[in-house]
Coordinates of C-alpha atoms in Angstrom, one line a residue:
T684 CA 51.5 -4.1 -36.0
N685 CA 47.3 -5.2 -35.0
N686 CA 46.9 -7.7 -38.0
N687 CA 45.2 -5.8 -40.4
T688 CA 45.7 -6.3 -43.8
I689 CA 46.3 -3.7 -45.8
S690 CA 46.9 -4.6 -49.1
T691 CA 46.6 -8.1 -51.3
Y692 CA 48.6 -8.3 -54.4
T693 CA 47.7 -11.5 -56.3
N694 CA 49.6 -10.6 -59.8
Q695 CA 53.6 -10.8 -60.3
V696 CA 54.2 -6.8 -60.3
P697 CA 55.7 -5.8 -56.6
P698 CA 53.2 -3.3 -55.0
T699 CA 53.4 -0.4 -55.1
D700 CA 50.9 1.4 -52.9
T701 CA 52.2 4.6 -50.8
V702 CA 51.9 4.1 -46.2
Q703 CA 51.0 7.2 -45.1
N704 CA 52.1 7.6 -40.7
N705 CA 49.6 10.8 -39.6
N706 CA 51.0 10.4 -36.4
P707 CA 54.1 12.5 -35.7
M708 CA 54.7 11.0 -32.5
Q709 CA 55.2 7.5 -33.3
P710 CA 56.3 5.4 -36.1
N711 CA 54.2 2.8 -37.1
W712 CA 55.6 -0.7 -38.2
Y713 CA 54.1 -2.7 -41.2
Y714 CA 55.0 -6.6 -42.4
L715 CA 55.3 -7.4 -46.1
T716 CA 54.8 -10.6 -47.1
H717 CA 55.1 -12.3 -50.5
E718 CA 54.2 -16.2 -51.6
V719 CA 55.0 -17.3 -54.3
R720 CA 53.3 -20.8 -55.2
S721 CA 54.6 -23.4 -57.6
L722 CA 52.8 -25.3 -60.9
Y723 CA 53.0 -28.0 -58.4
Q724 CA 51.6 -25.9 -55.6
C725 CA 54.9 -25.6 -53.5
L726 CA 54.3 -22.8 -51.2
T727 CA 57.5 -20.3 -50.5
T728 CA 57.1 -17.2 -47.7
Q729 CA 59.5 -14.9 -47.4
E730 CA 57.9 -11.2 -45.2
D731 CA 60.0 -8.6 -44.0
S732 CA 59.1 -5.7 -41.7
I733 CA 58.7 -2.1 -43.2
R734 CA 59.1 0.9 -40.0
I735 CA 57.4 3.8 -41.8
V736 CA 58.6 6.9 -40.1
P737 CA 56.4 9.9 -39.5
N738 CA 57.6 13.9 -40.5
P739 CA 57.3 16.5 -37.8
V740 CA 54.8 18.9 -37.1
A741 CA 56.3 22.2 -37.7
A742 CA 54.5 25.0 -35.9
F743 CA 55.2 28.7 -33.9
Q744 CA 52.8 31.2 -32.7
P745 CA 52.9 33.3 -35.1
V746 CA 55.0 37.1 -34.9
A747 CA 52.7 40.0 -35.4
D748 CA 54.4 43.4 -36.2
I749 CA 56.2 45.0 -33.3
C750 CA 57.3 48.8 -32.4
S751 CA 60.7 48.8 -31.4
P752 CA 63.0 47.8 -29.3
D753 CA 62.1 44.4 -28.3
T754 CA 62.7 41.0 -27.1
I755 CA 60.2 38.7 -27.7
T756 CA 60.1 34.7 -27.3
V757 CA 58.6 33.1 -29.9
T758 CA 56.8 29.9 -28.4
N759 CA 56.8 26.9 -30.3
N760 CA 54.1 24.8 -31.0
S761 CA 55.6 22.2 -33.2
V762 CA 54.3 18.3 -32.4
G763 CA 56.9 15.2 -32.8
Y764 CA 59.6 12.5 -30.8
G765 CA 62.9 13.6 -30.2
L766 CA 63.0 16.8 -31.9
Q767 CA 65.7 19.0 -32.6
Y768 CA 65.2 22.7 -33.3
N769 CA 67.4 25.1 -35.9
W770 CA 65.7 28.8 -36.1
T771 CA 67.3 31.6 -38.7
L772 CA 65.8 35.0 -38.3
N773 CA 66.8 36.1 -42.0
Q774 CA 66.6 40.5 -42.3
L775 CA 64.6 41.6 -45.5
S776 CA 64.8 45.4 -45.7
G777 CA 65.5 48.4 -42.4
P778 CA 68.6 49.1 -41.4
P779 CA 71.0 46.3 -41.8
S780 CA 71.3 43.8 -38.1
A781 CA 68.5 45.4 -37.0
G782 CA 67.3 41.9 -34.9
S783 CA 69.5 38.7 -34.3
I784 CA 68.2 35.4 -32.2
D785 CA 69.7 34.4 -28.7
D786 CA 70.4 30.6 -28.7
S787 CA 69.2 29.0 -33.0
T788 CA 69.0 25.5 -30.8
Q789 CA 66.4 26.4 -28.4
R790 CA 62.9 25.3 -28.1
D791 CA 61.5 28.8 -28.2
A792 CA 63.2 31.2 -29.9
L793 CA 64.9 34.2 -27.7
I794 CA 64.9 37.8 -30.2
Y795 CA 66.5 40.3 -29.8
L796 CA 65.0 44.1 -32.2
S797 CA 67.3 47.1 -32.2
P798 CA 65.9 49.9 -31.4
L799 CA 64.7 52.3 -34.3
Q800 CA 63.8 55.8 -34.6
F801 CA 62.6 57.9 -37.4
P802 CA 64.6 58.2 -40.0
D803 CA 65.6 54.8 -39.7
A804 CA 63.3 52.9 -42.0
D805 CA 61.3 49.8 -41.0
A806 CA 63.1 45.8 -41.0
T807 CA 61.2 43.3 -42.2
F808 CA 62.5 39.6 -41.1
E809 CA 61.6 36.1 -41.8
L810 CA 62.1 33.8 -39.3
T811 CA 62.1 30.6 -39.8
M812 CA 62.5 27.2 -38.1
Q813 CA 63.5 23.3 -39.1
V814 CA 62.8 21.0 -37.2
W815 CA 63.7 17.4 -36.9
N816 CA 62.5 14.2 -35.6
G817 CA 64.3 11.6 -33.5
D818 CA 64.9 9.4 -37.3
S819 CA 65.2 12.8 -39.3
C820 CA 63.0 13.3 -41.0
T821 CA 62.4 17.6 -41.6
Q822 CA 59.7 19.8 -41.8
T823 CA 60.4 23.4 -41.8
A824 CA 57.6 26.7 -40.6
V825 CA 58.1 30.3 -41.5
D826 CA 56.5 33.5 -40.1
T827 CA 57.3 37.5 -41.6
F828 CA 57.0 40.1 -39.5
T829 CA 57.9 44.0 -39.6
L830 CA 59.7 45.9 -36.4
R831 CA 58.7 49.6 -37.1
A832 CA 60.7 52.4 -36.2
L833 CA 59.4 54.6 -33.2
P834 CA 58.6 57.9 -34.3
E835 CA 60.1 61.4 -33.4
A836 CA 58.4 63.8 -30.8
Y837 CA 60.4 67.2 -32.0
F838 CA 58.9 70.8 -31.0
T839 CA 61.0 73.5 -30.1
L840 CA 61.0 76.4 -26.9
P841 CA 62.9 79.8 -26.7
D842 CA 65.3 79.2 -23.7
S843 CA 64.6 82.3 -21.8
I844 CA 61.5 84.4 -21.7
C845 CA 59.6 86.9 -19.6
G846 CA 56.8 85.1 -17.4
G847 CA 53.2 85.5 -18.3
T848 CA 54.3 84.7 -21.7
V849 CA 51.9 82.7 -23.5
V850 CA 54.8 80.4 -25.9
A851 CA 53.0 78.5 -29.1
L852 CA 53.8 74.9 -28.8
N853 CA 53.4 73.6 -32.6
D854 CA 54.2 70.0 -33.1
S855 CA 57.2 69.1 -35.4
S856 CA 56.6 65.3 -34.7
D857 CA 57.5 62.8 -37.5
G858 CA 57.8 58.9 -38.3
N859 CA 57.5 56.1 -40.9
S860 CA 53.6 56.1 -39.9
A861 CA 51.4 58.7 -39.1
V862 CA 51.2 60.5 -36.0
N863 CA 47.4 60.6 -34.5
T864 CA 47.8 61.3 -31.0
W865 CA 49.4 63.8 -28.8
N866 CA 50.1 64.9 -25.0
W867 CA 52.5 68.0 -23.7
S868 CA 52.7 67.9 -20.3
V869 CA 54.8 70.6 -18.1
S870 CA 56.5 70.6 -14.3
P871 CA 56.1 72.7 -12.1
N872 CA 51.6 72.4 -12.6
T873 CA 51.3 76.3 -11.9
Y874 CA 52.0 76.2 -15.4
T875 CA 48.9 75.8 -17.8
I876 CA 48.5 74.2 -21.2
A877 CA 45.5 75.1 -23.0
A878 CA 44.9 72.2 -24.9
P879 CA 47.5 69.2 -23.5
N880 CA 46.4 66.3 -26.5
A881 CA 46.1 69.3 -29.1
Q882 CA 49.3 68.4 -32.1
N883 CA 49.9 72.3 -31.6
T884 CA 49.2 74.2 -28.8
Q885 CA 49.6 77.0 -25.8
L886 CA 51.7 77.6 -23.0
I887 CA 50.5 79.7 -20.2
T888 CA 53.4 81.3 -18.2
P889 CA 53.3 82.7 -14.5
I890 CA 55.0 86.1 -13.6
N891 CA 57.8 85.3 -11.7
F892 CA 58.5 88.0 -8.9
G893 CA 61.4 86.3 -7.7
T894 CA 65.3 87.0 -8.0
V895 CA 67.0 84.8 -10.3
N896 CA 65.2 82.6 -13.5
E897 CA 62.7 80.0 -13.3
T898 CA 63.3 76.5 -14.7
Y899 CA 60.7 74.6 -16.3
T900 CA 60.1 71.3 -18.1
M901 CA 57.9 71.0 -21.2
E902 CA 56.9 67.2 -22.3
L903 CA 55.9 65.8 -25.8
T904 CA 54.3 62.3 -25.9
I905 CA 53.4 60.6 -29.1
S906 CA 52.4 58.1 -31.3
D907 CA 51.3 57.1 -34.5
V908 CA 48.8 54.6 -36.4
F909 CA 50.3 51.3 -34.7
G910 CA 50.5 52.6 -31.3
C911 CA 54.5 52.9 -31.3
Q912 CA 55.4 55.9 -29.1
S913 CA 58.1 58.5 -28.7
D914 CA 58.8 61.5 -26.4
T915 CA 61.1 64.7 -26.3
T916 CA 61.9 66.7 -22.9
I917 CA 62.8 70.5 -23.2
T918 CA 64.1 72.5 -20.3
G919 CA 63.2 76.3 -20.5
E920 CA 63.9 79.3 -17.9
I921 CA 61.1 82.0 -17.0
L922 CA 63.0 85.5 -16.4
P923 CA 62.2 87.8 -13.3
T924 CA 59.2 90.3 -13.3
P925 CA 60.1 93.4 -11.7
L926 CA 58.1 93.6 -8.9
V927 CA 56.9 97.6 -8.5
D928 CA 53.4 98.1 -6.0
V929 CA 52.3 102.0 -6.5
A930 CA 49.9 103.7 -3.8
L931 CA 48.4 106.5 -4.9
D932 CA 46.3 109.0 -2.7
S933 CA 43.3 108.7 -4.1
V934 CA 41.7 112.5 -4.5
D935 CA 43.7 115.6 -4.0
C936 CA 43.2 119.8 -5.3
P937 CA 43.8 121.4 -7.8
G938 CA 48.4 122.6 -7.8
V939 CA 49.3 119.5 -5.9
D940 CA 52.5 117.7 -6.9
F941 CA 51.9 114.7 -8.1
S942 CA 54.9 113.6 -6.8
T943 CA 53.9 114.0 -3.5
M944 CA 51.0 111.8 -3.5
V945 CA 52.9 108.7 -5.1
T946 CA 54.4 105.8 -2.7
L947 CA 57.1 103.8 -4.6
N948 CA 57.2 100.1 -3.3
M949 CA 59.4 98.3 -5.8
D950 CA 61.6 94.8 -5.4
T951 CA 65.2 96.3 -5.5
T952 CA 67.2 93.6 -6.7
S953 CA 65.6 94.3 -10.0
G954 CA 68.4 95.3 -11.5
D955 CA 68.6 98.5 -13.4
L956 CA 64.9 99.3 -14.3
T957 CA 63.5 102.0 -16.9
Y958 CA 60.2 103.7 -16.0
I959 CA 57.4 104.8 -18.8
W960 CA 54.5 106.8 -16.9
R961 CA 51.1 108.1 -18.3
I962 CA 48.5 110.2 -16.8
Y963 CA 45.2 109.4 -19.6
D964 CA 42.0 110.3 -19.4
P965 CA 40.3 106.7 -19.2
F966 CA 37.0 107.9 -20.9
T967 CA 38.6 108.9 -23.9
A968 CA 41.9 107.5 -23.5
S969 CA 43.9 110.9 -24.1
T970 CA 47.5 111.2 -22.8
I971 CA 47.6 113.9 -20.8
Q972 CA 51.0 113.5 -19.2
T973 CA 53.9 111.1 -19.7
D974 CA 57.6 111.1 -18.1
T975 CA 60.5 108.8 -18.6
A976 CA 62.2 109.4 -15.2
N977 CA 61.7 106.9 -11.8
M978 CA 59.3 109.9 -10.8
I979 CA 56.5 111.7 -13.2
D980 CA 56.6 115.8 -12.4
W981 CA 53.5 116.8 -13.3
T982 CA 50.5 119.1 -11.0
L983 CA 46.9 118.5 -10.8
V984 CA 45.0 120.7 -12.6
N985 CA 41.4 120.5 -12.8
N986 CA 39.5 123.6 -14.5
T987 CA 35.7 121.7 -14.3
N988 CA 33.8 122.8 -11.8
G989 CA 33.5 119.0 -10.7
I990 CA 35.3 116.1 -10.1
R991 CA 38.1 115.2 -12.7
E992 CA 39.0 111.3 -12.9
L993 CA 42.2 110.2 -14.2
A994 CA 44.5 107.2 -14.4
L995 CA 47.9 106.8 -13.7
D996 CA 49.7 103.4 -15.7
L997 CA 53.1 103.0 -14.8
N998 CA 55.5 100.5 -16.7
V999 CA 58.5 98.7 -15.5
T1000 CA 60.9 97.0 -17.5
N1001 CA 64.4 95.4 -16.1
L1002 CA 67.3 94.5 -18.1
E1003 CA 66.2 91.2 -19.4
G1004 CA 62.9 93.4 -21.5
C1005 CA 60.3 91.8 -18.0
S1006 CA 57.8 94.4 -17.7
H1007 CA 55.2 94.8 -14.8
D1008 CA 52.4 97.3 -15.6
T1009 CA 50.0 99.0 -12.9
T1010 CA 47.2 101.3 -13.3
I1011 CA 45.2 102.8 -11.2
T1012 CA 42.3 105.6 -11.1
F1013 CA 42.2 109.3 -8.5
Y1014 CA 40.6 112.2 -9.0
I1015 CA 41.2 115.4 -8.7
Y1016 CA 39.0 118.2 -6.7
P1017 CA 37.6 121.7 -8.0
N1018 CA 38.5 124.8 -6.3
G1019 CA 36.5 126.6 -4.6
F1020 CA 35.6 129.7 -6.9
A1021 CA 35.8 133.2 -5.1
Q1022 CA 35.0 136.5 -6.2
L1023 CA 33.7 139.8 -4.9
L1024 CA 32.0 142.4 -7.0
P1025 CA 33.2 145.2 -7.3
D1026 CA 36.8 144.9 -6.8
T1027 CA 36.3 148.2 -3.9
V1028 CA 33.2 149.1 -2.4
T1029 CA 32.7 152.2 0.4
D1030 CA 29.5 152.8 1.6
C1031 CA 28.7 154.5 4.9
A1032 CA 28.0 152.8 8.4
P1033 CA 26.5 151.1 9.5
F1034 CA 27.2 148.5 6.8
T1035 CA 25.4 145.0 5.4
V1036 CA 27.0 142.6 3.4
D1037 CA 24.4 141.2 0.9
P1038 CA 26.0 137.6 0.0
T1039 CA 24.2 137.5 -3.3

């Protein structure tokens, strides 16, 4: 089209040159001139036009491996004129029908990828785009990618426990790829997690001194080595613990009924309760008296010349098996030692008592 001569042939064999068009945006025109001169120098000329149509450049943005589920738009980077497209998504492995294309003739491909979670296998796909230009010349681009199934977050909790219990949180999650991060969280925030980012940890629960079960929610979020995340939530209950307050006269004398020293205050909504009373020596831990009645039956004893220090431990348990334990220290004074020797004294007046 610019009158530049490409090739000249002087033999009788037709030309066999290959003429390219590397500009995908437009066709190129060429003219082939054929001159024949006879022995008598008579000249005959024939001219023909040639239109060289380029192939389009088929290209699209590569699709990275992706976590399930997702909807992705694949950007078309093809170059040419009057282009038309046909996208196909061929699943190579994994659960059937794990992906689809919204409209295969659009310039950019909108791909829907289904939810997959372990034990589902990962799914692999081959994405193909065929492109035609206005002269029906065609080229194809192909890419493969993997849809990764989410790992499965899993742990267990007891349905109900007594407050103050330390609950073992053991991760039992699994996936097609190794799980490598964990995050434990709990609501309400009055509960404590010993190590929130450890694979296995402990939940420290507060005591529920209320009259009804207290609900809490435990959540575990995990991710695998490819960053695919999953979470699970379990709800548990904290049973009520009986609230018992023991007030005790701290000092008294031997021979006093111990029950007269004790004031027992308790939450009467706790239902039927069982009691374990124990009086013991806090220095030797030896038990002096036990009782399972509503009130301990014991009389203060001190056979020494000094103040005797003892401790009272009261354990109260409700029908749910939840217990509250209280310990109080108290003291017993020694009795005075009265003695007159001999038992009968006879003497003349005036009589003088010698205190020695």
